[in-house]
Coordinates of C-alpha atoms and ligand atoms in Angstrom, one line a residue:
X1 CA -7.3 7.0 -18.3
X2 CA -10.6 6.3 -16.4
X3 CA -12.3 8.1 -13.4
X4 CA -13.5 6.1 -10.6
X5 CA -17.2 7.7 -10.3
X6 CA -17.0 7.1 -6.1
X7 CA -13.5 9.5 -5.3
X8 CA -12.6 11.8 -8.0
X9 CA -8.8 11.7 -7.2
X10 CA -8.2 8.4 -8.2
X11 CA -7.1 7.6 -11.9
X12 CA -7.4 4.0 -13.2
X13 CA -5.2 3.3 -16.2
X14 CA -7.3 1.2 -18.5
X15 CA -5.0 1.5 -21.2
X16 CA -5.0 -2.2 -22.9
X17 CA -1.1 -2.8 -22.4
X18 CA -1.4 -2.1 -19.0
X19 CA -4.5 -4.4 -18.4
X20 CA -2.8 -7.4 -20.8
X21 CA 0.3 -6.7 -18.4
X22 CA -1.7 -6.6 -15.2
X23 CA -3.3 -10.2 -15.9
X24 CA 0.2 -11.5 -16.5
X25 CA 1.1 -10.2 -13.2
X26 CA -1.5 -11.7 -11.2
X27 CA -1.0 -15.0 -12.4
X28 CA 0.7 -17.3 -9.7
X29 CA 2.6 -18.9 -12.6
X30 CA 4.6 -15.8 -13.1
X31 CA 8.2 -16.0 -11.7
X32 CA 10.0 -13.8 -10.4
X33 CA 12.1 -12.4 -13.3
X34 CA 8.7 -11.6 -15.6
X35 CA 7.0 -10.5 -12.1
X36 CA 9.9 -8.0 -11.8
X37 CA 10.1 -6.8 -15.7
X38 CA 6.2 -6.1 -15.1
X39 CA 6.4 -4.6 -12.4
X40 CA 9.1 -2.0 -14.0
X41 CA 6.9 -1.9 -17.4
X42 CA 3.4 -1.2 -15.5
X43 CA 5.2 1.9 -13.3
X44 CA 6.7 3.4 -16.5
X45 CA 3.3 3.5 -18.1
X46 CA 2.1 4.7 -15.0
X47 CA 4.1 7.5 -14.6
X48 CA 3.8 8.4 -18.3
X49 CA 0.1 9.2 -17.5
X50 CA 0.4 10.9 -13.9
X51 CA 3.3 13.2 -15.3
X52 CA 0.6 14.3 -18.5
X53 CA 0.1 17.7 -16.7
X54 CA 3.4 18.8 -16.5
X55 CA 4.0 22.6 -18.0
X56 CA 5.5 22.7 -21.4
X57 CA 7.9 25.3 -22.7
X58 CA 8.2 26.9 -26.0
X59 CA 12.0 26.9 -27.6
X60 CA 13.7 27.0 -30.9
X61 CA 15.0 24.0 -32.5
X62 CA 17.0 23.5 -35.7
X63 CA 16.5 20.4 -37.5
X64 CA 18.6 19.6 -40.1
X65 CA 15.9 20.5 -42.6
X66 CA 14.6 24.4 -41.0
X67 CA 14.7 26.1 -37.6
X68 CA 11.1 25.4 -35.7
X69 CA 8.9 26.2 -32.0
X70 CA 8.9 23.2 -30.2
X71 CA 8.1 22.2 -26.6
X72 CA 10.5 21.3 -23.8
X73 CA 9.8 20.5 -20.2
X74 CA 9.5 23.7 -18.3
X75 CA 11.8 22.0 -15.3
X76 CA 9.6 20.4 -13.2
X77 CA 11.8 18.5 -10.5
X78 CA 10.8 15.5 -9.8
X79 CA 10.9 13.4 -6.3
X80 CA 10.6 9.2 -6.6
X81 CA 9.6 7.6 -3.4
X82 CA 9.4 4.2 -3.3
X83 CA 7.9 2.4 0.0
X84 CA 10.5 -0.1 1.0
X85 CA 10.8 -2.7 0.2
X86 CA 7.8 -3.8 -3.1
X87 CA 7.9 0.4 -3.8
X88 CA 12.0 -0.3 -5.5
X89 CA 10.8 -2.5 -8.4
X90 CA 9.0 0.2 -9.6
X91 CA 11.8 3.1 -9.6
X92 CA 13.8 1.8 -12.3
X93 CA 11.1 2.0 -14.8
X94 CA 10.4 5.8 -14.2
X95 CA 13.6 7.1 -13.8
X96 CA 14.2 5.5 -16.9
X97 CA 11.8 8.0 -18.2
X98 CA 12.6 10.5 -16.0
X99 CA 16.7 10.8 -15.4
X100 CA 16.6 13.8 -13.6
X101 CA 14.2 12.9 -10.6
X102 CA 15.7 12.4 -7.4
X103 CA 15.0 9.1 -5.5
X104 CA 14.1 9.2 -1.5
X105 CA 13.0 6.2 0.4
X106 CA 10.8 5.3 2.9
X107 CA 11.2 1.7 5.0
X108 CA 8.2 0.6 6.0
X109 CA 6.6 -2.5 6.7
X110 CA 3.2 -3.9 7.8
X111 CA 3.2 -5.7 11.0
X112 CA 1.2 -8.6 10.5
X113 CA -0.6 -9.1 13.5
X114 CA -1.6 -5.5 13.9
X115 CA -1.4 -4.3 9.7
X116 CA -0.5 -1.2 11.3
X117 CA 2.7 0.6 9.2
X118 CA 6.5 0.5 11.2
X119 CA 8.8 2.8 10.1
X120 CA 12.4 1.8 9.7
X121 CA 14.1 3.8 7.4
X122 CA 13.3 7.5 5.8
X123 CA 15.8 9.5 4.0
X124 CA 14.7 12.0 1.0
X125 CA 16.2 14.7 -0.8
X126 CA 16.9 17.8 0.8
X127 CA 14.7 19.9 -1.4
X128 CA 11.7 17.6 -1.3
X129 CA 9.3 20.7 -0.9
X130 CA 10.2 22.1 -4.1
X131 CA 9.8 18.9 -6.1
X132 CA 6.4 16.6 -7.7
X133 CA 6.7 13.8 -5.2
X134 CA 5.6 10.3 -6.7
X135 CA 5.1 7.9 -3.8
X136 CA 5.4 4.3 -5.4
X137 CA 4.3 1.2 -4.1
X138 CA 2.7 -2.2 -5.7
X139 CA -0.3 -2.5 -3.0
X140 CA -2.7 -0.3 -1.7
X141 CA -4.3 -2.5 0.6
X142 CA -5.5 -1.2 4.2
X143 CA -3.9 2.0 3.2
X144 CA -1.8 1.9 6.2
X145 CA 1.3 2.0 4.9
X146 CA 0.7 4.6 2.1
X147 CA -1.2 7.1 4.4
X148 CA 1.8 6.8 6.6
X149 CA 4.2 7.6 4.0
X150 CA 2.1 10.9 2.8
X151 CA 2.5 11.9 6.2
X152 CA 5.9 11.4 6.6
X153 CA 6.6 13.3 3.6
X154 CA 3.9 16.3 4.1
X155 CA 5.6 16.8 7.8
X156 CA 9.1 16.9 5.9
X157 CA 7.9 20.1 4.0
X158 CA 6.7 18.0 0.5
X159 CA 3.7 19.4 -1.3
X160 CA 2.5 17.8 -4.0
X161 CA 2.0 14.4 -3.6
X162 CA 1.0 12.3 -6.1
X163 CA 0.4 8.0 -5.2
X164 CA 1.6 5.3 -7.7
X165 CA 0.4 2.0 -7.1
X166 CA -0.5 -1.0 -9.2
X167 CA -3.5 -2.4 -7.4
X168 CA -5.8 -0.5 -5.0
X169 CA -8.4 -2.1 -2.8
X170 CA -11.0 -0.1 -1.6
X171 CA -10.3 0.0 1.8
X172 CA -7.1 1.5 1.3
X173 CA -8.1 4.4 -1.0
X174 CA -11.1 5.4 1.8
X175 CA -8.0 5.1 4.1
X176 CA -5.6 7.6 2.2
X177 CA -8.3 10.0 1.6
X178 CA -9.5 9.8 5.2
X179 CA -6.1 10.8 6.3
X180 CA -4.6 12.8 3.3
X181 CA -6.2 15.5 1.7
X182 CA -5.2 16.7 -2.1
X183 CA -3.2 13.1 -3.2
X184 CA -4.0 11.7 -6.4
X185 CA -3.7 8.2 -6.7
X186 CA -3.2 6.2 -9.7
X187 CA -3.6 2.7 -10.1
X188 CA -3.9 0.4 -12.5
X189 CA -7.3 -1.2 -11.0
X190 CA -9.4 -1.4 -8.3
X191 CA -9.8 -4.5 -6.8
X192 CA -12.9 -6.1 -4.8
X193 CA -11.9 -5.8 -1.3
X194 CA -9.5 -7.0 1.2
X195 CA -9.3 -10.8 3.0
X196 CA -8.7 -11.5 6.6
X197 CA -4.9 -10.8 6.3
X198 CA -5.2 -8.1 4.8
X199 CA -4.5 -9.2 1.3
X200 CA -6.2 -7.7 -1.5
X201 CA -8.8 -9.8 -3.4
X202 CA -8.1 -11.2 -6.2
X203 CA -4.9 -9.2 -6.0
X204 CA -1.6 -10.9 -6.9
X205 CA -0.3 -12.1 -3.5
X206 CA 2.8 -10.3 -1.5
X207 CA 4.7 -8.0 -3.7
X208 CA 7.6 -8.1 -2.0
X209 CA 8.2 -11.8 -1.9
X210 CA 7.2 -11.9 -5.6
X211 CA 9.6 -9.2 -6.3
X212 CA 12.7 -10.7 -4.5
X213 CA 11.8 -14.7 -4.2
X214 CA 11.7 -14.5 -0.4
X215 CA 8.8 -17.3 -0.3
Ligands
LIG1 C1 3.2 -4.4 1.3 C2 3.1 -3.4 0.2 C3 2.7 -2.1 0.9 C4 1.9 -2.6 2.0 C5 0.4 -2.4 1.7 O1 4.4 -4.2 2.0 O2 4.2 -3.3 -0.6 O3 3.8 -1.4 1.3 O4 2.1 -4.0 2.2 O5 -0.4 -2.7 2.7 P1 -1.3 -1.7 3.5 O6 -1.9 -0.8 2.5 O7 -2.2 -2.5 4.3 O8 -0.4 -0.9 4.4 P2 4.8 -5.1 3.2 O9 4.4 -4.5 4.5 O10 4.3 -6.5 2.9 O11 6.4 -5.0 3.2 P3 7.4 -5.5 2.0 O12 7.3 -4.5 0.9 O13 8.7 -5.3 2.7 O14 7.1 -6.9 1.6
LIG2 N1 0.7 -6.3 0.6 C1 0.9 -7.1 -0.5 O1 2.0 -7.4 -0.9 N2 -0.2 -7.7 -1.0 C2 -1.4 -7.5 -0.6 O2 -2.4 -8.0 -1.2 C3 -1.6 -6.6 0.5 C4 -0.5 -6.0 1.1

């Protein structure tokens, strides 16, 4: 794991799996099926580093060799929230590693004259304040969207907030931490900057339709 030296809060996983996977992912030759197992791959290796500070407890096992101390998770509860609709390819992969989170979602989408965030869907579990939220999504471009989503979530009682993304431009990280205090953000690089669209450079293109084949 690697600190960006311009915003402490973000965390750039330079682990060399997740960079070999990231190239693959980028390249306009990947289909849709290898686009999707990546996706699921990168967010489980994500989430194994942004969950590296959860408490540990101390129990008793007994191995079929001796009784010995060991560590067990000391019950964190867990929230996944993936922004509809690129955020859902990358639940799968950390629940996986996680069973007993709880998954909310959040429907947003980017109108593409304006880039500005529409909200169309929000439901989340009822206990949301007591749990580690992970907001998931693919792109952190103008920040829009994710800034939106923090909001949503802080306004619906959620504390700790942490921000999963697999590219970050940025524009968008300036964005989130212009709006939202105390998020980390993880991200599995930092791209150069954003194009006229609002597409991050060199980026990988539109998540969502990579995701689900809609173009
Ligand atoms: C993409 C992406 C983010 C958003 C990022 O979603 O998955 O949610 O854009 O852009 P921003 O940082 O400028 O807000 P999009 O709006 O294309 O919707 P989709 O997931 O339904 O394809
Ligand atoms: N959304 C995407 O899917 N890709 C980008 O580059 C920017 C926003």
């Amino acid at each position: 794991m690697a600190k960006d030296p311009r915003w402490d809060n973000v965390v750039v996983i330079d682990h060399p799996l997740v960079q070999h996977k990231l190239s693959i992912l980028r390249d306009v030759g990947t289909g849709a099926k290898e686009f999707r197992e990546l996706v699921k791959e990168l967010a489980m290796l994500e989430a194994y580093e942004a969950t590296r500070s959860f408490q540990l407890l101390e129990t008793v096992v007994r191995t079929p060799i001796t009784q010995t101390t060991t560590f067990v998770l000391a019950g964190k509860k867990v929230a996944v929230i993936p922004i509809l609709r690129a955020g859902l390819g990358m639940v799968e992969g950390i629940i996986e590693l996680i069973p007993a989170a709880k998954v909310g979602h959040i429907g947003l989408y980017r109108d593409p004259e304006t880039l500005q965030p529409v909200e169309y869907y929000c439901k989340l579990p009822e206990d949301i304040g007591e749990r580690d939220v992970l907001i998931v999504d693919p792109m952190l471009a103008t920040g829009g969207s994710a800034a939106a989503a923090v909001q949503f979530l802080r306004d619906r009682g959620a504390r700790e907030i942490n921000l999963l993304v697999l590219l970050a431009a940025p524009e968008g990280i300036e964005e989130v931490n212009r709006l939202c205090r105390d998020v980390t953000i993880y991200t599995c690089a930092i791209d150069s900057h954003l194009n006229d669209h609002g597409y991050i450079v060199p980026g990988l293109g539109d998540a969502g339709d990579r995701l689900f084949g809609t173009k």
